[in-house]
PDB file of C-alpha atoms in Angstrom:
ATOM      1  CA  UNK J1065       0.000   0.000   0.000  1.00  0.00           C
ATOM      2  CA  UNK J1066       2.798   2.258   0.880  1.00  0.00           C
ATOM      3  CA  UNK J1067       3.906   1.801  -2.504  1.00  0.00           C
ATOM      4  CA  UNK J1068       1.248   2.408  -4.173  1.00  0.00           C
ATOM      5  CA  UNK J1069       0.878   5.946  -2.288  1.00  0.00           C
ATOM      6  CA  UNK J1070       4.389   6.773  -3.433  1.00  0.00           C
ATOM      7  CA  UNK J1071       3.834   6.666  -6.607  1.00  0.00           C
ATOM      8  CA  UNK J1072       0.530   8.431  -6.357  1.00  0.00           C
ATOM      9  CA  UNK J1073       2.354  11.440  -4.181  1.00  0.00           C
ATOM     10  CA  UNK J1074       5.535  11.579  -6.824  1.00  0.00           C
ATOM     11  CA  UNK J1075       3.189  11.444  -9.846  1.00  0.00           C
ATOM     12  CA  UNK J1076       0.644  14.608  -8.617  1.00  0.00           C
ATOM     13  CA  UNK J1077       4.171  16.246  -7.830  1.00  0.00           C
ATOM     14  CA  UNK J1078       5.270  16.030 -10.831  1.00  0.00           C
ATOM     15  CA  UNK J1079       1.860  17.226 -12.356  1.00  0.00           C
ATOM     16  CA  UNK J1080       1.562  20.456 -10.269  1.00  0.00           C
ATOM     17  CA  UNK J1081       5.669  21.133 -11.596  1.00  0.00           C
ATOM     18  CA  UNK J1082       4.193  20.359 -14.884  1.00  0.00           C
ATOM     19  CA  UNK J1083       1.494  23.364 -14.759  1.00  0.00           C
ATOM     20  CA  UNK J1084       3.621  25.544 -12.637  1.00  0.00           C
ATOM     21  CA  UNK J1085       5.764  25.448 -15.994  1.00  0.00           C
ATOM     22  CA  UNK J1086       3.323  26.086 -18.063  1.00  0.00           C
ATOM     23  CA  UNK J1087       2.488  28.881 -15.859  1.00  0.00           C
ATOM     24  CA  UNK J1088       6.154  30.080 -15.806  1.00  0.00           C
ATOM     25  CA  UNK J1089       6.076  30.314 -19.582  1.00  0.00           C
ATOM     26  CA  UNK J1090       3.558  32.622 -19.241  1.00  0.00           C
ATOM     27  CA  UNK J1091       5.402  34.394 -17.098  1.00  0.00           C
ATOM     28  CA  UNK J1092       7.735  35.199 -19.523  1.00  0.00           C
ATOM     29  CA  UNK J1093       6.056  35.664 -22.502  1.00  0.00           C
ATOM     30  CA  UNK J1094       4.635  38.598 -21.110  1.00  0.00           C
ATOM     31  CA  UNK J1095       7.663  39.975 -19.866  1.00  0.00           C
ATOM     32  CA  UNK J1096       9.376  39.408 -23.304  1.00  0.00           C
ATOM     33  CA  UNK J1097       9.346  42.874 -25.346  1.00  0.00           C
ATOM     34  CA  UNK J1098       9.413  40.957 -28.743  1.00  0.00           C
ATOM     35  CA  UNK J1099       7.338  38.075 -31.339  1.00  0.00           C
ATOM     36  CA  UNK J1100       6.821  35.259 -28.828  1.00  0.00           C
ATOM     37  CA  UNK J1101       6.082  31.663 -29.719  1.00  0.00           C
ATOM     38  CA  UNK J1102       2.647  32.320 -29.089  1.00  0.00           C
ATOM     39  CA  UNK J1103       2.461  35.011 -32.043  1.00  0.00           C
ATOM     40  CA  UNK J1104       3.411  38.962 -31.233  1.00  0.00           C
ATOM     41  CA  UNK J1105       4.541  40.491 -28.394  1.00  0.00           C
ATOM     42  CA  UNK J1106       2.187  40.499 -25.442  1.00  0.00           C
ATOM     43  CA  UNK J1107       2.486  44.282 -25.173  1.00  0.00           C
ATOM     44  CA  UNK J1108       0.396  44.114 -28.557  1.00  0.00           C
ATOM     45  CA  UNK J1109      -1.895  41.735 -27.808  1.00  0.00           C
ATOM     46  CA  UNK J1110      -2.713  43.486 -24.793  1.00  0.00           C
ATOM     47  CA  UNK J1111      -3.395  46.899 -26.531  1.00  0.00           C
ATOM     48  CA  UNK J1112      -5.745  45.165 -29.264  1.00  0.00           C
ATOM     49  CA  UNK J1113      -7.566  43.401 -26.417  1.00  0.00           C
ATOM     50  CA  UNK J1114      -8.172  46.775 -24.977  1.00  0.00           C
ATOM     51  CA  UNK J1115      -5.934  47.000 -21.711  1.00  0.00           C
ATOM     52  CA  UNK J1116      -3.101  49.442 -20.910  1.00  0.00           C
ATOM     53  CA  UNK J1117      -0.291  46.825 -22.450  1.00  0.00           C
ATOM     54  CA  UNK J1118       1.457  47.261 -18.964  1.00  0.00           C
ATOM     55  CA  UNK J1119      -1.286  45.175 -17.898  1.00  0.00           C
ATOM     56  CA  UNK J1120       0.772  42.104 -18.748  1.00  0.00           C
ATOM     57  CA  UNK J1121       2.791  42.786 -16.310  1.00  0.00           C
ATOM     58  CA  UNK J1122       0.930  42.432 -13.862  1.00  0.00           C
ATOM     59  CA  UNK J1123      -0.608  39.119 -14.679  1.00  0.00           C
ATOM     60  CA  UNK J1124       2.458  37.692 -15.494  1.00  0.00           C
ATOM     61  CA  UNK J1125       3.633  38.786 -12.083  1.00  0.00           C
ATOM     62  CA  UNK J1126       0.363  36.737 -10.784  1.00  0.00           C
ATOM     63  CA  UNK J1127       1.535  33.779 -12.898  1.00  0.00           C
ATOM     64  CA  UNK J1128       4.914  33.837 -11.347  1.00  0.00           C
ATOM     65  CA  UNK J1129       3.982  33.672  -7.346  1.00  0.00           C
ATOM     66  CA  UNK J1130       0.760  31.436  -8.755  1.00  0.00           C
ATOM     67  CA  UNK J1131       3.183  28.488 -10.083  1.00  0.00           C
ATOM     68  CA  UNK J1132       5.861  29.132  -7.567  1.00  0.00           C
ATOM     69  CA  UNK J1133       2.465  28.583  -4.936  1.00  0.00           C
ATOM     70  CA  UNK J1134       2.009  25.560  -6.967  1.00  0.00           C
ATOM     71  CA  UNK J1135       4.993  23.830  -6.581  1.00  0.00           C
ATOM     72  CA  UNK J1136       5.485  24.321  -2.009  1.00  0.00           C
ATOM     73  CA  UNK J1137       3.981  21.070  -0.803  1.00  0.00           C
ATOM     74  CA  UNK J1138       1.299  22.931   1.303  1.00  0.00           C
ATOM     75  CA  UNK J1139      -1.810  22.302   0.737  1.00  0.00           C
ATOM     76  CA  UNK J1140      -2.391  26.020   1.531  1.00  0.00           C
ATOM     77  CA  UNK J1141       0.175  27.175  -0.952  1.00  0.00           C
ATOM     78  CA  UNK J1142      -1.518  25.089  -3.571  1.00  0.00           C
ATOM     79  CA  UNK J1143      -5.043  26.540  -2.882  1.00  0.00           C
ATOM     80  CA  UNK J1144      -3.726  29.991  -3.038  1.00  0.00           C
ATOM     81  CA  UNK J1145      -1.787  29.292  -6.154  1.00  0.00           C
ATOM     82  CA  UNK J1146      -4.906  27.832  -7.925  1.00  0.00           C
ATOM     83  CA  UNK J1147      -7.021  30.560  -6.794  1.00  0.00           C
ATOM     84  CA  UNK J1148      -5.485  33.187  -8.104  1.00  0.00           C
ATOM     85  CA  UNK J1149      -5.019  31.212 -11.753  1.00  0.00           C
ATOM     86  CA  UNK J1150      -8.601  31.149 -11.583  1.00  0.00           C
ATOM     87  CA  UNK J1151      -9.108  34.767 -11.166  1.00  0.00           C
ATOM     88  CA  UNK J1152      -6.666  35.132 -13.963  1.00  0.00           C
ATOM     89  CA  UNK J1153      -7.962  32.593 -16.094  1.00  0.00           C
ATOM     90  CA  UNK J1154     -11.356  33.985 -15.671  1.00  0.00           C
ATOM     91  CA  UNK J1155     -10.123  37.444 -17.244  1.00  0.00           C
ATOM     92  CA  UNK J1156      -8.181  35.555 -19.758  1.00  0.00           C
ATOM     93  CA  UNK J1157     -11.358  33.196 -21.013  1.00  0.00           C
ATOM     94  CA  UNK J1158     -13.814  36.874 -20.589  1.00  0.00           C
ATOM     95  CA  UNK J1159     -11.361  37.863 -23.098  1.00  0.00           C
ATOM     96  CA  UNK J1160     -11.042  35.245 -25.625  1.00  0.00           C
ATOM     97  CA  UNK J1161     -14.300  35.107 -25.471  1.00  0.00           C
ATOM     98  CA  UNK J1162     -15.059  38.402 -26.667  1.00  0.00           C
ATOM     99  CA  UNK J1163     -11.840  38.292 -29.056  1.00  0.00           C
ATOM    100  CA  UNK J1164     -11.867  36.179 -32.053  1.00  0.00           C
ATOM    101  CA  UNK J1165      -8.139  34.787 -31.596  1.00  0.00           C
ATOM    102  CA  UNK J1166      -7.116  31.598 -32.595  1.00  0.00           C
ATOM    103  CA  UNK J1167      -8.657  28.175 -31.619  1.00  0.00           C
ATOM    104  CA  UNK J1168      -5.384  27.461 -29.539  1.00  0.00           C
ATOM    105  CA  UNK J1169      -6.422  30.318 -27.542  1.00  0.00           C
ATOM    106  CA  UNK J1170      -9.755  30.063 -27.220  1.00  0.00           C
ATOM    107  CA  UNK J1171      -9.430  26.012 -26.091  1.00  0.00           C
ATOM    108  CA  UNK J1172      -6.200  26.782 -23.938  1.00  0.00           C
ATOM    109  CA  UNK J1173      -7.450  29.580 -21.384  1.00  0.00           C
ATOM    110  CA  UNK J1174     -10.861  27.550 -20.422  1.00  0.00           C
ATOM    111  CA  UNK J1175      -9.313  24.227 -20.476  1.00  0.00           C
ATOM    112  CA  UNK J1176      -6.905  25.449 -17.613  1.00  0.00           C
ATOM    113  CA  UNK J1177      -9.288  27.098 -16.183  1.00  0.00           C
ATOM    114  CA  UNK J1178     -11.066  23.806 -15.289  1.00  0.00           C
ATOM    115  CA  UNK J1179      -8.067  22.196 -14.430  1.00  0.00           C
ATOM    116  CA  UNK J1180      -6.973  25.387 -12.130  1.00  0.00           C
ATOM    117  CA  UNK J1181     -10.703  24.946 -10.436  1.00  0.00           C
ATOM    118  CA  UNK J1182     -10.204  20.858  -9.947  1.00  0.00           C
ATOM    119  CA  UNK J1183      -6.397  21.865  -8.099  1.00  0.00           C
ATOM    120  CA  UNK J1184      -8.118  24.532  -5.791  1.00  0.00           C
ATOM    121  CA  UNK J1185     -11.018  21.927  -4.847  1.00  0.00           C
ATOM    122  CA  UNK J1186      -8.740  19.170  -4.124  1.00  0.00           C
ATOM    123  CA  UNK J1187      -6.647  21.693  -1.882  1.00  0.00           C
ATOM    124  CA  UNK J1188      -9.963  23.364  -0.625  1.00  0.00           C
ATOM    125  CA  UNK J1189      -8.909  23.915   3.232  1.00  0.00           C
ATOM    126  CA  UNK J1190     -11.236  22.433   5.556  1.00  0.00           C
ATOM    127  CA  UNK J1191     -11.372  26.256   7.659  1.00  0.00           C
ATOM    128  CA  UNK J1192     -10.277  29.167   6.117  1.00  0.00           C
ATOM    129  CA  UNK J1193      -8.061  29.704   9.248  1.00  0.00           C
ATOM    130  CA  UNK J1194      -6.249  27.208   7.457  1.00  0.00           C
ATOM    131  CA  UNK J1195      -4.662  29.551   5.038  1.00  0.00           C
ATOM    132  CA  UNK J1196      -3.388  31.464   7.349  1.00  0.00           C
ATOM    133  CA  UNK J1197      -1.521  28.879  10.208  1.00  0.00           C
ATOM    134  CA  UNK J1198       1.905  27.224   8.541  1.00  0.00           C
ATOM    135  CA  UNK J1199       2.849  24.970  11.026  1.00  0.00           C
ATOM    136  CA  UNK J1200       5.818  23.380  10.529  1.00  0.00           C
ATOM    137  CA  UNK J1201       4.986  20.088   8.499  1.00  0.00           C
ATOM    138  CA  UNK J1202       4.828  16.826  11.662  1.00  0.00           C
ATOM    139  CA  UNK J1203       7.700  14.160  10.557  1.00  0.00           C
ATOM    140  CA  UNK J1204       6.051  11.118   9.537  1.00  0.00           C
ATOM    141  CA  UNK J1205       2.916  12.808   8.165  1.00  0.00           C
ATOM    142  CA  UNK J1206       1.975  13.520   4.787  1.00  0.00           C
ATOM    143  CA  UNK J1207       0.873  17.288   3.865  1.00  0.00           C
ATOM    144  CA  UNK J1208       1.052  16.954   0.476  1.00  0.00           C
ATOM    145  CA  UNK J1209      -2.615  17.338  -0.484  1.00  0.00           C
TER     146      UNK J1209
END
């Protein structure tokens, strides 16, 4: 059984690393001043969306402390890190929805979004009081949630 819990721990580490990367390419996208793999620079995108293009700053700056929130085995830290995606995401699907972009984009943003909402309910604290104690982790126990 022990086993069998080890693999289940190391495999949903390795998928909240997996979409704190994603997240951390997002990250820098939007800090990048030029073209990005994604198509132009996010400066533009955020001017023909309608928003100050400094605006990508700041979300990128949310996707940064999101994934790094991601990736601290605390079940807090997880919860806070999928709850502000989903704030993000939430702007990001309003505006896809409202742009006509490409069918990457407009699959992409709600498709994470979903995923973003299963992470926070799986790391939903039990009291919000929760978020707010970080006791050090009891040797022997599991907190990875």
């Amino acid at each position: 059984m022990s086993e069998r819990r080890t693999v289940s721990n190391w495999l949903r580490t390795g998928f909240y690393w997996f979409l704190a990367a994603e997240f951390f390419a997002g990250f820098a996208t939007k800090f990048w001043s030029g073209e990005t793999f994604f198509g132009p620079a996010y400066a533009e995108k955020f001017a023909d969306w309608g928003f100050d293009p400094n605006m990508r700053y700041v979300v990128g700056a949310i996707e940064l402390i999101c994934a790094i929130l991601l990736v601290i085995p605390r079940r807090q830290a997880r919860f806070l890190g999928a709850a502000g995606l989903v704030l993000v995401l939430t702007g990001a699907v309003t505006t896809h929805m409202i742009d006509d972009g490409p069918v990457y984009q407009e699959i992409s943003a709600p498709l994470h979004l979903v995923i973003m909402l299963c992470v926070a309910a799986v790391n939903w604290p039990a009291d919000v009081r929760e978020l707010f104690r970080w006791r050090p982790a009891v040797s022997g126990a599991t907190t990875m949630g």
